[in-house]
């Protein structure tokens, strides 16, 4: 196995607040890691550090064998290989679906229009939205917009996909279609780190569940271990609250 993500002793502070306190985490190629834990535990911050949206105050982060540096070209070239999907879909409202998916391919990867559109259509088919390529985001449901956002991230041929509560902003009846796309992606072997409160998804799809609390990893293991038999105080408390 080879590690796609390797975090060693990563510390992140916001002023006096230590949000990540010497965190060690490795994610292997093809592995699906689900991150859970109470609000404020540092889950989003961890993802943001892994794709370089936040600098770190200590430790090292290596992605696909390349150490993240704090600025400059190296960070940009590494970041483009990491797909990120947020709770808010963040599509460009003034661009049609197909243009949302081709823009970075053309601007960042230098693909031709034809090449970028071919890739976009392939991905739209994969997320079940072929018929929406000419639609503007506002005409799509939240679930459809999130599937477009996933397709847009995949268009960059990422080595790693990060999801930060991708279904939290969706009406309940739209959650399933987004989780299905993520499930398919996992089955195809994509390396994924997913922050989610969808415990059924965690049980079915995660290779490993990592429970964060108080700036660190309270426990980790198979979904069965962490969700059914938590051993830490924090883990028990968090899962008891979920009911
Ligand atoms: P989670 O995603 O687990 O809910 P976050 O990573 O968003 O947690 O936040 C962890 C802690 O860091 C929280 O206390 C939050 O208020 C704080 N925090 C996050 N981002 C910032 C920021 N840009 N500036 C100051 N504090 C922040
Ligand atoms: Mg968060």
mmCIF file with all atom_site columns, N, CA and C in Angstrom, residues 144-207:
data_model
loop_
_atom_site.group_PDB
_atom_site.id
_atom_site.type_symbol
_atom_site.label_atom_id
_atom_site.label_alt_id
_atom_site.label_comp_id
_atom_site.label_asym_id
_atom_site.label_entity_id
_atom_site.label_seq_id
_atom_site.pdbx_PDB_ins_code
_atom_site.Cartn_x
_atom_site.Cartn_y
_atom_site.Cartn_z
_atom_site.occupancy
_atom_site.B_iso_or_equiv
_atom_site.pdbx_formal_charge
_atom_site.auth_seq_id
_atom_site.auth_comp_id
_atom_site.auth_asym_id
_atom_site.auth_atom_id
_atom_site.pdbx_PDB_model_num
ATOM 1   N N  . UNK A 1 144 ? -28.710 17.888 -7.529  1.00 0.00 ? 144 UNK A N  1
ATOM 2   C CA . UNK A 1 144 ? -28.112 17.955 -8.870  1.00 0.00 ? 144 UNK A CA 1
ATOM 3   C C  . UNK A 1 144 ? -26.901 18.884 -8.868  1.00 0.00 ? 144 UNK A C  1
ATOM 4   N N  . UNK A 1 145 ? -27.026 20.013 -8.170  1.00 0.00 ? 145 UNK A N  1
ATOM 5   C CA . UNK A 1 145 ? -25.885 20.943 -8.108  1.00 0.00 ? 145 UNK A CA 1
ATOM 6   C C  . UNK A 1 145 ? -24.681 20.281 -7.447  1.00 0.00 ? 145 UNK A C  1
ATOM 7   N N  . UNK A 1 146 ? -24.950 19.515 -6.407  1.00 0.00 ? 146 UNK A N  1
ATOM 8   C CA . UNK A 1 146 ? -23.821 18.874 -5.732  1.00 0.00 ? 146 UNK A CA 1
ATOM 9   C C  . UNK A 1 146 ? -23.199 17.808 -6.627  1.00 0.00 ? 146 UNK A C  1
ATOM 10  N N  . UNK A 1 147 ? -24.005 17.134 -7.432  1.00 0.00 ? 147 UNK A N  1
ATOM 11  C CA . UNK A 1 147 ? -23.438 16.147 -8.359  1.00 0.00 ? 147 UNK A CA 1
ATOM 12  C C  . UNK A 1 147 ? -22.592 16.824 -9.436  1.00 0.00 ? 147 UNK A C  1
ATOM 13  N N  . UNK A 1 148 ? -23.030 18.021 -9.856  1.00 0.00 ? 148 UNK A N  1
ATOM 14  C CA . UNK A 1 148 ? -22.208 18.791 -10.800 1.00 0.00 ? 148 UNK A CA 1
ATOM 15  C C  . UNK A 1 148 ? -20.884 19.189 -10.136 1.00 0.00 ? 148 UNK A C  1
ATOM 16  N N  . UNK A 1 149 ? -20.978 19.593 -8.870  1.00 0.00 ? 149 UNK A N  1
ATOM 17  C CA . UNK A 1 149 ? -19.749 19.996 -8.155  1.00 0.00 ? 149 UNK A CA 1
ATOM 18  C C  . UNK A 1 149 ? -18.775 18.813 -8.064  1.00 0.00 ? 149 UNK A C  1
ATOM 19  N N  . UNK A 1 150 ? -19.306 17.632 -7.866  1.00 0.00 ? 150 UNK A N  1
ATOM 20  C CA . UNK A 1 150 ? -18.446 16.437 -7.817  1.00 0.00 ? 150 UNK A CA 1
ATOM 21  C C  . UNK A 1 150 ? -17.825 16.190 -9.194  1.00 0.00 ? 150 UNK A C  1
ATOM 22  N N  . UNK A 1 151 ? -18.636 16.309 -10.233 1.00 0.00 ? 151 UNK A N  1
ATOM 23  C CA . UNK A 1 151 ? -18.116 16.119 -11.595 1.00 0.00 ? 151 UNK A CA 1
ATOM 24  C C  . UNK A 1 151 ? -17.027 17.148 -11.895 1.00 0.00 ? 151 UNK A C  1
ATOM 25  N N  . UNK A 1 152 ? -17.258 18.372 -11.459 1.00 0.00 ? 152 UNK A N  1
ATOM 26  C CA . UNK A 1 152 ? -16.268 19.432 -11.695 1.00 0.00 ? 152 UNK A CA 1
ATOM 27  C C  . UNK A 1 152 ? -14.937 19.098 -11.013 1.00 0.00 ? 152 UNK A C  1
ATOM 28  N N  . UNK A 1 153 ? -15.030 18.597 -9.797  1.00 0.00 ? 153 UNK A N  1
ATOM 29  C CA . UNK A 1 153 ? -13.796 18.222 -9.092  1.00 0.00 ? 153 UNK A CA 1
ATOM 30  C C  . UNK A 1 153 ? -13.106 17.053 -9.794  1.00 0.00 ? 153 UNK A C  1
ATOM 31  N N  . UNK A 1 154 ? -13.883 16.086 -10.243 1.00 0.00 ? 154 UNK A N  1
ATOM 32  C CA . UNK A 1 154 ? -13.300 14.903 -10.899 1.00 0.00 ? 154 UNK A CA 1
ATOM 33  C C  . UNK A 1 154 ? -12.652 15.240 -12.238 1.00 0.00 ? 154 UNK A C  1
ATOM 34  N N  . UNK A 1 155 ? -13.121 16.307 -12.853 1.00 0.00 ? 155 UNK A N  1
ATOM 35  C CA . UNK A 1 155 ? -12.594 16.689 -14.164 1.00 0.00 ? 155 UNK A CA 1
ATOM 36  C C  . UNK A 1 155 ? -11.109 17.027 -14.099 1.00 0.00 ? 155 UNK A C  1
ATOM 37  N N  . UNK A 1 156 ? -10.618 17.344 -12.902 1.00 0.00 ? 156 UNK A N  1
ATOM 38  C CA . UNK A 1 156 ? -9.204  17.690 -12.751 1.00 0.00 ? 156 UNK A CA 1
ATOM 39  C C  . UNK A 1 156 ? -8.336  16.447 -12.521 1.00 0.00 ? 156 UNK A C  1
ATOM 40  N N  . UNK A 1 157 ? -8.938  15.270 -12.656 1.00 0.00 ? 157 UNK A N  1
ATOM 41  C CA . UNK A 1 157 ? -8.218  14.003 -12.443 1.00 0.00 ? 157 UNK A CA 1
ATOM 42  C C  . UNK A 1 157 ? -7.491  13.967 -11.100 1.00 0.00 ? 157 UNK A C  1
ATOM 43  N N  . UNK A 1 158 ? -8.234  14.201 -10.023 1.00 0.00 ? 158 UNK A N  1
ATOM 44  C CA . UNK A 1 158 ? -7.595  14.293 -8.711  1.00 0.00 ? 158 UNK A CA 1
ATOM 45  C C  . UNK A 1 158 ? -7.053  12.945 -8.240  1.00 0.00 ? 158 UNK A C  1
ATOM 46  N N  . UNK A 1 159 ? -5.997  13.012 -7.429  1.00 0.00 ? 159 UNK A N  1
ATOM 47  C CA . UNK A 1 159 ? -5.485  11.793 -6.787  1.00 0.00 ? 159 UNK A CA 1
ATOM 48  C C  . UNK A 1 159 ? -6.202  11.552 -5.469  1.00 0.00 ? 159 UNK A C  1
ATOM 49  N N  . UNK A 1 160 ? -6.973  12.549 -5.052  1.00 0.00 ? 160 UNK A N  1
ATOM 50  C CA . UNK A 1 160 ? -7.605  12.513 -3.735  1.00 0.00 ? 160 UNK A CA 1
ATOM 51  C C  . UNK A 1 160 ? -8.846  13.389 -3.794  1.00 0.00 ? 160 UNK A C  1
ATOM 52  N N  . UNK A 1 161 ? -9.940  12.895 -3.193  1.00 0.00 ? 161 UNK A N  1
ATOM 53  C CA . UNK A 1 161 ? -11.152 13.712 -3.103  1.00 0.00 ? 161 UNK A CA 1
ATOM 54  C C  . UNK A 1 161 ? -11.480 13.963 -1.632  1.00 0.00 ? 161 UNK A C  1
ATOM 55  N N  . UNK A 1 162 ? -11.714 15.224 -1.315  1.00 0.00 ? 162 UNK A N  1
ATOM 56  C CA . UNK A 1 162 ? -12.094 15.617 0.037   1.00 0.00 ? 162 UNK A CA 1
ATOM 57  C C  . UNK A 1 162 ? -13.535 16.115 0.003   1.00 0.00 ? 162 UNK A C  1
ATOM 58  N N  . UNK A 1 163 ? -14.350 15.618 0.913   1.00 0.00 ? 163 UNK A N  1
ATOM 59  C CA . UNK A 1 163 ? -15.758 16.023 0.977   1.00 0.00 ? 163 UNK A CA 1
ATOM 60  C C  . UNK A 1 163 ? -16.037 16.580 2.366   1.00 0.00 ? 163 UNK A C  1
ATOM 61  N N  . UNK A 1 164 ? -16.536 17.818 2.428   1.00 0.00 ? 164 UNK A N  1
ATOM 62  C CA . UNK A 1 164 ? -16.860 18.399 3.733   1.00 0.00 ? 164 UNK A CA 1
ATOM 63  C C  . UNK A 1 164 ? -18.373 18.530 3.876   1.00 0.00 ? 164 UNK A C  1
ATOM 64  N N  . UNK A 1 165 ? -18.965 17.595 4.550   1.00 0.00 ? 165 UNK A N  1
ATOM 65  C CA . UNK A 1 165 ? -20.417 17.554 4.761   1.00 0.00 ? 165 UNK A CA 1
ATOM 66  C C  . UNK A 1 165 ? -21.192 17.814 3.462   1.00 0.00 ? 165 UNK A C  1
ATOM 67  N N  . UNK A 1 166 ? -20.946 16.996 2.454   1.00 0.00 ? 166 UNK A N  1
ATOM 68  C CA . UNK A 1 166 ? -21.505 17.274 1.127   1.00 0.00 ? 166 UNK A CA 1
ATOM 69  C C  . UNK A 1 166 ? -23.023 17.175 1.053   1.00 0.00 ? 166 UNK A C  1
ATOM 70  N N  . UNK A 1 167 ? -23.648 16.560 2.034   1.00 0.00 ? 167 UNK A N  1
ATOM 71  C CA . UNK A 1 167 ? -25.108 16.430 1.965   1.00 0.00 ? 167 UNK A CA 1
ATOM 72  C C  . UNK A 1 167 ? -25.826 17.228 3.052   1.00 0.00 ? 167 UNK A C  1
ATOM 73  N N  . UNK A 1 168 ? -25.070 17.985 3.840   1.00 0.00 ? 168 UNK A N  1
ATOM 74  C CA . UNK A 1 168 ? -25.687 18.665 4.991   1.00 0.00 ? 168 UNK A CA 1
ATOM 75  C C  . UNK A 1 168 ? -26.638 19.791 4.599   1.00 0.00 ? 168 UNK A C  1
ATOM 76  N N  . UNK A 1 169 ? -26.434 20.361 3.412   1.00 0.00 ? 169 UNK A N  1
ATOM 77  C CA . UNK A 1 169 ? -27.299 21.475 3.007   1.00 0.00 ? 169 UNK A CA 1
ATOM 78  C C  . UNK A 1 169 ? -28.489 21.002 2.169   1.00 0.00 ? 169 UNK A C  1
ATOM 79  N N  . UNK A 1 170 ? -28.618 19.697 1.996   1.00 0.00 ? 170 UNK A N  1
ATOM 80  C CA . UNK A 1 170 ? -29.641 19.169 1.080   1.00 0.00 ? 170 UNK A CA 1
ATOM 81  C C  . UNK A 1 170 ? -30.927 18.793 1.803   1.00 0.00 ? 170 UNK A C  1
ATOM 82  N N  . UNK A 1 171 ? -32.039 18.952 1.099   1.00 0.00 ? 171 UNK A N  1
ATOM 83  C CA . UNK A 1 171 ? -33.289 18.395 1.611   1.00 0.00 ? 171 UNK A CA 1
ATOM 84  C C  . UNK A 1 171 ? -33.118 16.889 1.712   1.00 0.00 ? 171 UNK A C  1
ATOM 85  N N  . UNK A 1 172 ? -33.732 16.293 2.716   1.00 0.00 ? 172 UNK A N  1
ATOM 86  C CA . UNK A 1 172 ? -33.510 14.865 2.977   1.00 0.00 ? 172 UNK A CA 1
ATOM 87  C C  . UNK A 1 172 ? -33.722 13.965 1.761   1.00 0.00 ? 172 UNK A C  1
ATOM 88  N N  . UNK A 1 173 ? -34.693 14.301 0.924   1.00 0.00 ? 173 UNK A N  1
ATOM 89  C CA . UNK A 1 173 ? -34.978 13.408 -0.210  1.00 0.00 ? 173 UNK A CA 1
ATOM 90  C C  . UNK A 1 173 ? -33.910 13.490 -1.297  1.00 0.00 ? 173 UNK A C  1
ATOM 91  N N  . UNK A 1 174 ? -32.977 14.454 -1.174  1.00 0.00 ? 174 UNK A N  1
ATOM 92  C CA . UNK A 1 174 ? -31.944 14.612 -2.188  1.00 0.00 ? 174 UNK A CA 1
ATOM 93  C C  . UNK A 1 174 ? -30.589 14.057 -1.751  1.00 0.00 ? 174 UNK A C  1
ATOM 94  N N  . UNK A 1 175 ? -30.532 13.629 -0.494  1.00 0.00 ? 175 UNK A N  1
ATOM 95  C CA . UNK A 1 175 ? -29.258 13.158 0.061   1.00 0.00 ? 175 UNK A CA 1
ATOM 96  C C  . UNK A 1 175 ? -28.789 11.881 -0.634  1.00 0.00 ? 175 UNK A C  1
ATOM 97  N N  . UNK A 1 176 ? -29.735 10.983 -0.876  1.00 0.00 ? 176 UNK A N  1
ATOM 98  C CA . UNK A 1 176 ? -29.395 9.665  -1.401  1.00 0.00 ? 176 UNK A CA 1
ATOM 99  C C  . UNK A 1 176 ? -28.680 9.694  -2.740  1.00 0.00 ? 176 UNK A C  1
ATOM 100 N N  . UNK A 1 177 ? -29.101 10.575 -3.638  1.00 0.00 ? 177 UNK A N  1
ATOM 101 C CA . UNK A 1 177 ? -28.513 10.602 -4.974  1.00 0.00 ? 177 UNK A CA 1
ATOM 102 C C  . UNK A 1 177 ? -27.048 11.050 -4.928  1.00 0.00 ? 177 UNK A C  1
ATOM 103 N N  . UNK A 1 178 ? -26.737 11.931 -3.967  1.00 0.00 ? 178 UNK A N  1
ATOM 104 C CA . UNK A 1 178 ? -25.351 12.392 -3.835  1.00 0.00 ? 178 UNK A CA 1
ATOM 105 C C  . UNK A 1 178 ? -24.499 11.288 -3.191  1.00 0.00 ? 178 UNK A C  1
ATOM 106 N N  . UNK A 1 179 ? -25.042 10.659 -2.179  1.00 0.00 ? 179 UNK A N  1
ATOM 107 C CA . UNK A 1 179 ? -24.301 9.562  -1.535  1.00 0.00 ? 179 UNK A CA 1
ATOM 108 C C  . UNK A 1 179 ? -24.058 8.424  -2.514  1.00 0.00 ? 179 UNK A C  1
ATOM 109 N N  . UNK A 1 180 ? -25.027 8.199  -3.426  1.00 0.00 ? 180 UNK A N  1
ATOM 110 C CA . UNK A 1 180 ? -24.843 7.121  -4.404  1.00 0.00 ? 180 UNK A CA 1
ATOM 111 C C  . UNK A 1 180 ? -23.665 7.408  -5.330  1.00 0.00 ? 180 UNK A C  1
ATOM 112 N N  . UNK A 1 181 ? -23.547 8.654  -5.747  1.00 0.00 ? 181 UNK A N  1
ATOM 113 C CA . UNK A 1 181 ? -22.413 9.041  -6.593  1.00 0.00 ? 181 UNK A CA 1
ATOM 114 C C  . UNK A 1 181 ? -21.101 8.826  -5.832  1.00 0.00 ? 181 UNK A C  1
ATOM 115 N N  . UNK A 1 182 ? -21.101 9.172  -4.560  1.00 0.00 ? 182 UNK A N  1
ATOM 116 C CA . UNK A 1 182 ? -19.889 9.002  -3.745  1.00 0.00 ? 182 UNK A CA 1
ATOM 117 C C  . UNK A 1 182 ? -19.570 7.528  -3.536  1.00 0.00 ? 182 UNK A C  1
ATOM 118 N N  . UNK A 1 183 ? -20.631 6.740  -3.382  1.00 0.00 ? 183 UNK A N  1
ATOM 119 C CA . UNK A 1 183 ? -20.457 5.290  -3.208  1.00 0.00 ? 183 UNK A CA 1
ATOM 120 C C  . UNK A 1 183 ? -19.823 4.685  -4.472  1.00 0.00 ? 183 UNK A C  1
ATOM 121 N N  . UNK A 1 184 ? -20.320 5.103  -5.628  1.00 0.00 ? 184 UNK A N  1
ATOM 122 C CA . UNK A 1 184 ? -19.772 4.624  -6.904  1.00 0.00 ? 184 UNK A CA 1
ATOM 123 C C  . UNK A 1 184 ? -18.296 4.986  -7.024  1.00 0.00 ? 184 UNK A C  1
ATOM 124 N N  . UNK A 1 185 ? -18.003 6.198  -6.636  1.00 0.00 ? 185 UNK A N  1
ATOM 125 C CA . UNK A 1 185 ? -16.626 6.694  -6.711  1.00 0.00 ? 185 UNK A CA 1
ATOM 126 C C  . UNK A 1 185 ? -15.710 5.847  -5.819  1.00 0.00 ? 185 UNK A C  1
ATOM 127 N N  . UNK A 1 186 ? -16.197 5.553  -4.643  1.00 0.00 ? 186 UNK A N  1
ATOM 128 C CA . UNK A 1 186 ? -15.417 4.719  -3.712  1.00 0.00 ? 186 UNK A CA 1
ATOM 129 C C  . UNK A 1 186 ? -15.187 3.341  -4.318  1.00 0.00 ? 186 UNK A C  1
ATOM 130 N N  . UNK A 1 187 ? -16.225 2.796  -4.941  1.00 0.00 ? 187 UNK A N  1
ATOM 131 C CA . UNK A 1 187 ? -16.093 1.459  -5.529  1.00 0.00 ? 187 UNK A CA 1
ATOM 132 C C  . UNK A 1 187 ? -15.117 1.438  -6.691  1.00 0.00 ? 187 UNK A C  1
ATOM 133 N N  . UNK A 1 188 ? -15.008 2.577  -7.363  1.00 0.00 ? 188 UNK A N  1
ATOM 134 C CA . UNK A 1 188 ? -14.058 2.665  -8.472  1.00 0.00 ? 188 UNK A CA 1
ATOM 135 C C  . UNK A 1 188 ? -12.627 2.864  -7.993  1.00 0.00 ? 188 UNK A C  1
ATOM 136 N N  . UNK A 1 189 ? -12.472 2.981  -6.669  1.00 0.00 ? 189 UNK A N  1
ATOM 137 C CA . UNK A 1 189 ? -11.109 3.014  -6.135  1.00 0.00 ? 189 UNK A CA 1
ATOM 138 C C  . UNK A 1 189 ? -10.560 4.390  -5.824  1.00 0.00 ? 189 UNK A C  1
ATOM 139 N N  . UNK A 1 190 ? -11.419 5.410  -5.860  1.00 0.00 ? 190 UNK A N  1
ATOM 140 C CA . UNK A 1 190 ? -10.942 6.761  -5.525  1.00 0.00 ? 190 UNK A CA 1
ATOM 141 C C  . UNK A 1 190 ? -10.546 6.822  -4.047  1.00 0.00 ? 190 UNK A C  1
ATOM 142 N N  . UNK A 1 191 ? -9.470  7.519  -3.781  1.00 0.00 ? 191 UNK A N  1
ATOM 143 C CA . UNK A 1 191 ? -9.055  7.792  -2.404  1.00 0.00 ? 191 UNK A CA 1
ATOM 144 C C  . UNK A 1 191 ? -9.880  8.971  -1.898  1.00 0.00 ? 191 UNK A C  1
ATOM 145 N N  . UNK A 1 192 ? -10.561 8.780  -0.772  1.00 0.00 ? 192 UNK A N  1
ATOM 146 C CA . UNK A 1 192 ? -11.506 9.804  -0.314  1.00 0.00 ? 192 UNK A CA 1
ATOM 147 C C  . UNK A 1 192 ? -11.409 10.027 1.189   1.00 0.00 ? 192 UNK A C  1
ATOM 148 N N  . UNK A 1 193 ? -11.509 11.294 1.576   1.00 0.00 ? 193 UNK A N  1
ATOM 149 C CA . UNK A 1 193 ? -11.707 11.639 2.983   1.00 0.00 ? 193 UNK A CA 1
ATOM 150 C C  . UNK A 1 193 ? -13.019 12.400 3.049   1.00 0.00 ? 193 UNK A C  1
ATOM 151 N N  . UNK A 1 194 ? -13.944 11.892 3.843   1.00 0.00 ? 194 UNK A N  1
ATOM 152 C CA . UNK A 1 194 ? -15.311 12.402 3.847   1.00 0.00 ? 194 UNK A CA 1
ATOM 153 C C  . UNK A 1 194 ? -15.720 12.796 5.261   1.00 0.00 ? 194 UNK A C  1
ATOM 154 N N  . UNK A 1 195 ? -16.027 14.059 5.448   1.00 0.00 ? 195 UNK A N  1
ATOM 155 C CA . UNK A 1 195 ? -16.640 14.492 6.703   1.00 0.00 ? 195 UNK A CA 1
ATOM 156 C C  . UNK A 1 195 ? -18.144 14.395 6.511   1.00 0.00 ? 195 UNK A C  1
ATOM 157 N N  . UNK A 1 196 ? -18.797 13.623 7.338   1.00 0.00 ? 196 UNK A N  1
ATOM 158 C CA . UNK A 1 196 ? -20.243 13.470 7.172   1.00 0.00 ? 196 UNK A CA 1
ATOM 159 C C  . UNK A 1 196 ? -20.897 13.030 8.476   1.00 0.00 ? 196 UNK A C  1
ATOM 160 N N  . UNK A 1 197 ? -22.200 13.345 8.564   1.00 0.00 ? 197 UNK A N  1
ATOM 161 C CA . UNK A 1 197 ? -22.989 12.841 9.691   1.00 0.00 ? 197 UNK A CA 1
ATOM 162 C C  . UNK A 1 197 ? -23.849 11.657 9.252   1.00 0.00 ? 197 UNK A C  1
ATOM 163 N N  . UNK A 1 198 ? -23.657 11.229 8.011   1.00 0.00 ? 198 UNK A N  1
ATOM 164 C CA . UNK A 1 198 ? -24.446 10.108 7.492   1.00 0.00 ? 198 UNK A CA 1
ATOM 165 C C  . UNK A 1 198 ? -23.821 8.791  7.956   1.00 0.00 ? 198 UNK A C  1
ATOM 166 N N  . UNK A 1 199 ? -24.306 8.292  9.057   1.00 0.00 ? 199 UNK A N  1
ATOM 167 C CA . UNK A 1 199 ? -23.674 7.117  9.652   1.00 0.00 ? 199 UNK A CA 1
ATOM 168 C C  . UNK A 1 199 ? -23.895 5.846  8.826   1.00 0.00 ? 199 UNK A C  1
ATOM 169 N N  . UNK A 1 200 ? -25.004 5.823  8.085   1.00 0.00 ? 200 UNK A N  1
ATOM 170 C CA . UNK A 1 200 ? -25.247 4.664  7.245   1.00 0.00 ? 200 UNK A CA 1
ATOM 171 C C  . UNK A 1 200 ? -24.195 4.594  6.129   1.00 0.00 ? 200 UNK A C  1
ATOM 172 N N  . UNK A 1 201 ? -23.899 5.763  5.581   1.00 0.00 ? 201 UNK A N  1
ATOM 173 C CA . UNK A 1 201 ? -22.849 5.842  4.559   1.00 0.00 ? 201 UNK A CA 1
ATOM 174 C C  . UNK A 1 201 ? -21.515 5.401  5.165   1.00 0.00 ? 201 UNK A C  1
ATOM 175 N N  . UNK A 1 202 ? -21.228 5.894  6.360   1.00 0.00 ? 202 UNK A N  1
ATOM 176 C CA . UNK A 1 202 ? -19.968 5.525  7.022   1.00 0.00 ? 202 UNK A CA 1
ATOM 177 C C  . UNK A 1 202 ? -19.889 4.009  7.203   1.00 0.00 ? 202 UNK A C  1
ATOM 178 N N  . UNK A 1 203 ? -20.986 3.425  7.655   1.00 0.00 ? 203 UNK A N  1
ATOM 179 C CA . UNK A 1 203 ? -20.997 1.965  7.884   1.00 0.00 ? 203 UNK A CA 1
ATOM 180 C C  . UNK A 1 203 ? -20.769 1.192  6.593   1.00 0.00 ? 203 UNK A C  1
ATOM 181 N N  . UNK A 1 204 ? -21.416 1.676  5.526   1.00 0.00 ? 204 UNK A N  1
ATOM 182 C CA . UNK A 1 204 ? -21.392 0.897  4.275   1.00 0.00 ? 204 UNK A CA 1
ATOM 183 C C  . UNK A 1 204 ? -20.145 1.138  3.439   1.00 0.00 ? 204 UNK A C  1
ATOM 184 N N  . UNK A 1 205 ? -19.625 2.348  3.498   1.00 0.00 ? 205 UNK A N  1
ATOM 185 C CA . UNK A 1 205 ? -18.603 2.722  2.515   1.00 0.00 ? 205 UNK A CA 1
ATOM 186 C C  . UNK A 1 205 ? -17.210 2.910  3.115   1.00 0.00 ? 205 UNK A C  1
ATOM 187 N N  . UNK A 1 206 ? -17.148 3.325  4.371   1.00 0.00 ? 206 UNK A N  1
ATOM 188 C CA . UNK A 1 206 ? -15.831 3.648  4.940   1.00 0.00 ? 206 UNK A CA 1
ATOM 189 C C  . UNK A 1 206 ? -14.976 2.409  5.134   1.00 0.00 ? 206 UNK A C  1
ATOM 190 N N  . UNK A 1 207 ? -13.715 2.508  4.762   1.00 0.00 ? 207 UNK A N  1
ATOM 191 C CA . UNK A 1 207 ? -12.750 1.494  5.177   1.00 0.00 ? 207 UNK A CA 1
ATOM 192 C C  . UNK A 1 207 ? -12.344 1.758  6.618   1.00 0.00 ? 207 UNK A C  1
#
